[in-house]
Coordinates of C-alpha atoms and ligand atoms in Angstrom, one line a residue:
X1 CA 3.2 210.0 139.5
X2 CA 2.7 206.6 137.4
X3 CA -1.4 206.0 137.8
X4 CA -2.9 202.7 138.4
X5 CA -2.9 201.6 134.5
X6 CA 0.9 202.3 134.1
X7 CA 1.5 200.5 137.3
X8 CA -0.2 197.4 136.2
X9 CA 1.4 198.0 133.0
X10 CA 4.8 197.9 134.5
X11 CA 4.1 194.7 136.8
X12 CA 2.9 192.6 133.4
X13 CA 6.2 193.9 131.6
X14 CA 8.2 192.2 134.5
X15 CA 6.1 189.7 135.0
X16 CA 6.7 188.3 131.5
X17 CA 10.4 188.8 131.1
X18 CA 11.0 186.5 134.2
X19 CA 9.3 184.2 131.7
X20 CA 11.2 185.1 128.9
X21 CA 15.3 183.8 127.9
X22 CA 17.0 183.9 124.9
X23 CA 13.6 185.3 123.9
X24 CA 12.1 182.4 123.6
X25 CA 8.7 181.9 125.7
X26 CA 9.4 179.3 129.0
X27 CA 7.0 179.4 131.1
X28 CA 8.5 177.9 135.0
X29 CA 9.4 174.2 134.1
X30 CA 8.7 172.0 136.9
X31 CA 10.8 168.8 136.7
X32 CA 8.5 165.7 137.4
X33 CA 9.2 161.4 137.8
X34 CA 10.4 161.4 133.7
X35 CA 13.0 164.2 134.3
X36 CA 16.4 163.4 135.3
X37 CA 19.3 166.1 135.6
X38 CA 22.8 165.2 134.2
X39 CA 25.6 166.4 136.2
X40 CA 28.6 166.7 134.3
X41 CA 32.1 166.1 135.5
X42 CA 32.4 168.3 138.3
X43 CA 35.2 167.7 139.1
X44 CA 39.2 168.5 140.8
X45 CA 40.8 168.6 137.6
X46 CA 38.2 171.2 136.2
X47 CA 37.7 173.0 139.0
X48 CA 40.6 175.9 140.3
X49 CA 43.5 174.7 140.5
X50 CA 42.7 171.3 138.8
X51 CA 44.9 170.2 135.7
X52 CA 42.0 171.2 133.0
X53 CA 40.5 174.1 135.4
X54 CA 37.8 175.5 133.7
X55 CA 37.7 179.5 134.2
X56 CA 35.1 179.6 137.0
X57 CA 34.5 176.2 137.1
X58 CA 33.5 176.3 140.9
X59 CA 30.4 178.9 140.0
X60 CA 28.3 176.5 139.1
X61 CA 28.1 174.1 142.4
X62 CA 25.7 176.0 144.4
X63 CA 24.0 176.3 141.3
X64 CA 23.8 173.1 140.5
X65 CA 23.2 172.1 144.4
X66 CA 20.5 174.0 144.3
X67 CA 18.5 173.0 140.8
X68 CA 18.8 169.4 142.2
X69 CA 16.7 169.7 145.4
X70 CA 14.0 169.8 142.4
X71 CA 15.3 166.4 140.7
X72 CA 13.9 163.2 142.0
X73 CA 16.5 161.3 139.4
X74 CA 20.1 163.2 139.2
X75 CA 22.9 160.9 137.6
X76 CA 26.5 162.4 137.6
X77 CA 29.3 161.5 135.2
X78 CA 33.3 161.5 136.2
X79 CA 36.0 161.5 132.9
X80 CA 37.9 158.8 133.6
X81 CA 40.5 158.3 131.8
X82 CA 43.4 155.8 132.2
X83 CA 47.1 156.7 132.6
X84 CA 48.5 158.1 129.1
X85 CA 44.5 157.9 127.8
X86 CA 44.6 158.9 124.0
X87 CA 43.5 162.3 124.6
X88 CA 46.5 163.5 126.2
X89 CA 48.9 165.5 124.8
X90 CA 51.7 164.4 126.6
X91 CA 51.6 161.0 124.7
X92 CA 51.9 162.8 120.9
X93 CA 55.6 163.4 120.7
X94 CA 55.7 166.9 119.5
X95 CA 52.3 168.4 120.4
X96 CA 50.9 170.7 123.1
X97 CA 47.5 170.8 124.5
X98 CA 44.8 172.9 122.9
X99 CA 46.5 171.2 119.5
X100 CA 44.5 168.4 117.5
X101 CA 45.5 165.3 115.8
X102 CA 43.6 162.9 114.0
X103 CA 42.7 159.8 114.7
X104 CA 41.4 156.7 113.5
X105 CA 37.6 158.0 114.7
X106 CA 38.2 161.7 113.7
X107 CA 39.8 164.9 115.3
X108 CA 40.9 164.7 118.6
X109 CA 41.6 168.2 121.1
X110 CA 44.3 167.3 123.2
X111 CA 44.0 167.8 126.7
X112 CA 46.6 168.3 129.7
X113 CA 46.2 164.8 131.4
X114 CA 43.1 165.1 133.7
X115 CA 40.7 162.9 135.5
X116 CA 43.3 159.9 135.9
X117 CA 41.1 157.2 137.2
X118 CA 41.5 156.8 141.3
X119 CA 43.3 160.0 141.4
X120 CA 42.3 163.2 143.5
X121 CA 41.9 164.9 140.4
X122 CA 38.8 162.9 139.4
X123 CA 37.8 163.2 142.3
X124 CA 34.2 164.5 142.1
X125 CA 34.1 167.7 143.7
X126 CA 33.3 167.7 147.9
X127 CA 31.5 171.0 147.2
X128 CA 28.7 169.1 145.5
X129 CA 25.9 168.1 148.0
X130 CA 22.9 165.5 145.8
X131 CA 22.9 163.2 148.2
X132 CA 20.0 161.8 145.7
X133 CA 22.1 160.7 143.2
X134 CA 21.0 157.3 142.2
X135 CA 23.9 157.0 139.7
X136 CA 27.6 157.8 138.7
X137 CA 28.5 156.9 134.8
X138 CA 32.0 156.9 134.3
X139 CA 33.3 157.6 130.9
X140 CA 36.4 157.6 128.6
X141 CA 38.2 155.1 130.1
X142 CA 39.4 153.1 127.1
X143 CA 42.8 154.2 126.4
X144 CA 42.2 154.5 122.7
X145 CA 38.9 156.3 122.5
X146 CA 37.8 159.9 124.6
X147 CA 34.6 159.9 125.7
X148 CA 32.7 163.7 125.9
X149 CA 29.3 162.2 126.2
X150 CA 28.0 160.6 128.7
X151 CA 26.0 158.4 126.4
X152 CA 28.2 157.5 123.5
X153 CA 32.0 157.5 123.1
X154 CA 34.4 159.5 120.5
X155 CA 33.8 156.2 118.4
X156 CA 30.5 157.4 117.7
X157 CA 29.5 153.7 118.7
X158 CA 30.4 152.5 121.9
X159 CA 28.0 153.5 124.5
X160 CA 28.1 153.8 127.9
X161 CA 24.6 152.2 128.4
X162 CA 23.3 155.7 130.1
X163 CA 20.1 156.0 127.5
X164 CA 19.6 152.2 128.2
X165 CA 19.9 153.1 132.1
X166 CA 17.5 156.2 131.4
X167 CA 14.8 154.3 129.1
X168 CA 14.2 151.5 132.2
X169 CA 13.7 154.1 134.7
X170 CA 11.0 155.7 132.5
X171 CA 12.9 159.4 131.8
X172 CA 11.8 161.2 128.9
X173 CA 13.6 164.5 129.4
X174 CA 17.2 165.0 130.8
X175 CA 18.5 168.7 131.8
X176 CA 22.2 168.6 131.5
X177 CA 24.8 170.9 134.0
X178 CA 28.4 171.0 134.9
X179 CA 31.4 171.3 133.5
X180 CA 32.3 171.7 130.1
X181 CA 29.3 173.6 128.1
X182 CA 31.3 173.3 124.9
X183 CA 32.7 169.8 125.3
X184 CA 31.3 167.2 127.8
X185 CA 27.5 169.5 128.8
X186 CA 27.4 170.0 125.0
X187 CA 28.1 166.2 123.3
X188 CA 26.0 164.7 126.3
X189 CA 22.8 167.3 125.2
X190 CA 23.4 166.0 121.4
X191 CA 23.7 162.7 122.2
X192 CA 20.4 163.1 124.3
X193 CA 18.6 164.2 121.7
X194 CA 20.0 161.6 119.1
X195 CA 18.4 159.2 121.7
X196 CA 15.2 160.9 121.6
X197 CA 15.2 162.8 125.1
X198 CA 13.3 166.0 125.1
X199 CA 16.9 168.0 126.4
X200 CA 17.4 171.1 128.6
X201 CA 20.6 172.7 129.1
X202 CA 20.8 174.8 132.0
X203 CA 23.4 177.9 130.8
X204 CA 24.6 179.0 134.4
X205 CA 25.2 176.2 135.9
X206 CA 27.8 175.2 133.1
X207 CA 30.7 176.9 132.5
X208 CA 33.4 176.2 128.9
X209 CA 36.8 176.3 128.0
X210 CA 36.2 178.1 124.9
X211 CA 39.0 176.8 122.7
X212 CA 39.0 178.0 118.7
X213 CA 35.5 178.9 118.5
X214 CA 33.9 176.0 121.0
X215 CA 31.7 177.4 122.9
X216 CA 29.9 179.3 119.8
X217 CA 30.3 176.0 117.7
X218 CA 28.4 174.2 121.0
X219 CA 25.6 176.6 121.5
X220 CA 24.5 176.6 117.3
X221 CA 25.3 173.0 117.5
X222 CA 22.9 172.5 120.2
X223 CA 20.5 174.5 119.0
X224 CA 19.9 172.9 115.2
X225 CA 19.6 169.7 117.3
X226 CA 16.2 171.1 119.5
X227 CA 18.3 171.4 122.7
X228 CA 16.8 174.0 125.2
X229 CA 18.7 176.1 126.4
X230 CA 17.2 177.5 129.9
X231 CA 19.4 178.9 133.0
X232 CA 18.4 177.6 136.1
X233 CA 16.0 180.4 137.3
X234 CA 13.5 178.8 134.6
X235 CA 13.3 175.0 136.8
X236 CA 10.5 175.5 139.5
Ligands
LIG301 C1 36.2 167.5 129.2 C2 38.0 168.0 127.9 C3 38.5 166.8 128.1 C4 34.8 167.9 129.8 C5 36.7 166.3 129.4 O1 34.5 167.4 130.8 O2 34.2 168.8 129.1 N1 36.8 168.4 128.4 N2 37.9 165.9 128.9
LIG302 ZN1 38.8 164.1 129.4

């Protein structure tokens, strides 16, 4: 029979690891006016059966459905890339997707060819339910340069005008969801930081493709660069 002091013990010892992840102290983060979530391209070509599925891609919408309901500012993204967009393998004679070339801004993954713009395939997904959204940022539609991050594209230069967008509305702290961790969820949180948002990235509702080391790459990446990483459990 536990007594009364072992009892109490016990309840503490849970008590605290609801608080704790990737033991690192968090107390319950409640999302207020200067916290917007980033949806990330959820979307038909990522999702099953989409051109770029990502392996349980569809997980993370009743996730993500759900963290919103505490988000007064939500802003989604959509890759939107034009017909034969740079990133695509299918216009490098000679290489497959997963294979990188280089290019005049630096290495490039090539991709099946997704999120054609106007297509069903970029299509965000009907699954999704934010009716709050104040604001869909399309991105990587010049046919020369990918765009990863919502903020900046592959250039390192061009931006979107999302921090711009973000600074007027008063934000100071963006969590970031959706669809890829290791490539779009992870250069948008970089490129949040870079523009001096305090930057949350909520681990299950995202899910990566994982392609030669990635998704590790993403996570130490993020993490040198001050990026939270908190699963959704943590958001009050
Ligand atoms: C993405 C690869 C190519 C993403 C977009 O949304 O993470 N990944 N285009
Ligand atoms: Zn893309």
């Amino acid at each position: 029979m536990l007594n009364r002091r072992q009892v109490v013990a016990g309840a503490g010892a849970t008590a605290l690891a609801t608080f704790i992840s990737n033991g690192v102290w968090a107390a319950a983060i409640k999302p207020d006016e200067a916290s917007a979530l980033l949806v990330i391209d959820v979307q038909n070509c990522f999702l099953p059966g989409g051109s770029l599925a990502v392996k349980d891609g569809e997980q993370v919408v009743p996730i993500i459905n759900k963290m919103a309901k505490s988000f007064a500012n939500v802003v989604m993204t959509q890759d939107w890339h034009t017909p034969g967009h740079i990133s695509f393998a299918s216009v490098h004679s000679g290489k497959k997707p997963f294979e990188t070339v280089d290019l005049p801004y630096g290495k490039q993954v090539l991709w099946p060819d997704h999120c054609v713009q106007g297509t069903d395939g970029a299509g965000l997904s009907k699954d999704l339910s934010i009716p709050q959204a104040g604001l869909i940022i399309r991105k990587g539609f010049h046919k020369d340069v990918d765009s990863y991050s919502a903020f900046t594209e592959a250039d390192g230069k061009t931006s979107t005008g999302l921090a711009a967008y973000l600074k007027a509305r008063k934000i100071k702290r963006v969590f970031v969801a959706g669809l890829a961790t290791d490539f779009c969820v992870a250069w948008t949180a970089l490129d949040a930081r870079k523009a001096g948002f305090e930057t949350y990235v909520v681990e299950d509702a995202c899910r990566g493709i994982d392609t030669q080391g990635s998704l590790a790459k993403a996570w130490a990446d993020m993490a040198k660069a001050g990026v939270k990483r908190i699963q959704s459990g943590d958001i009050a």
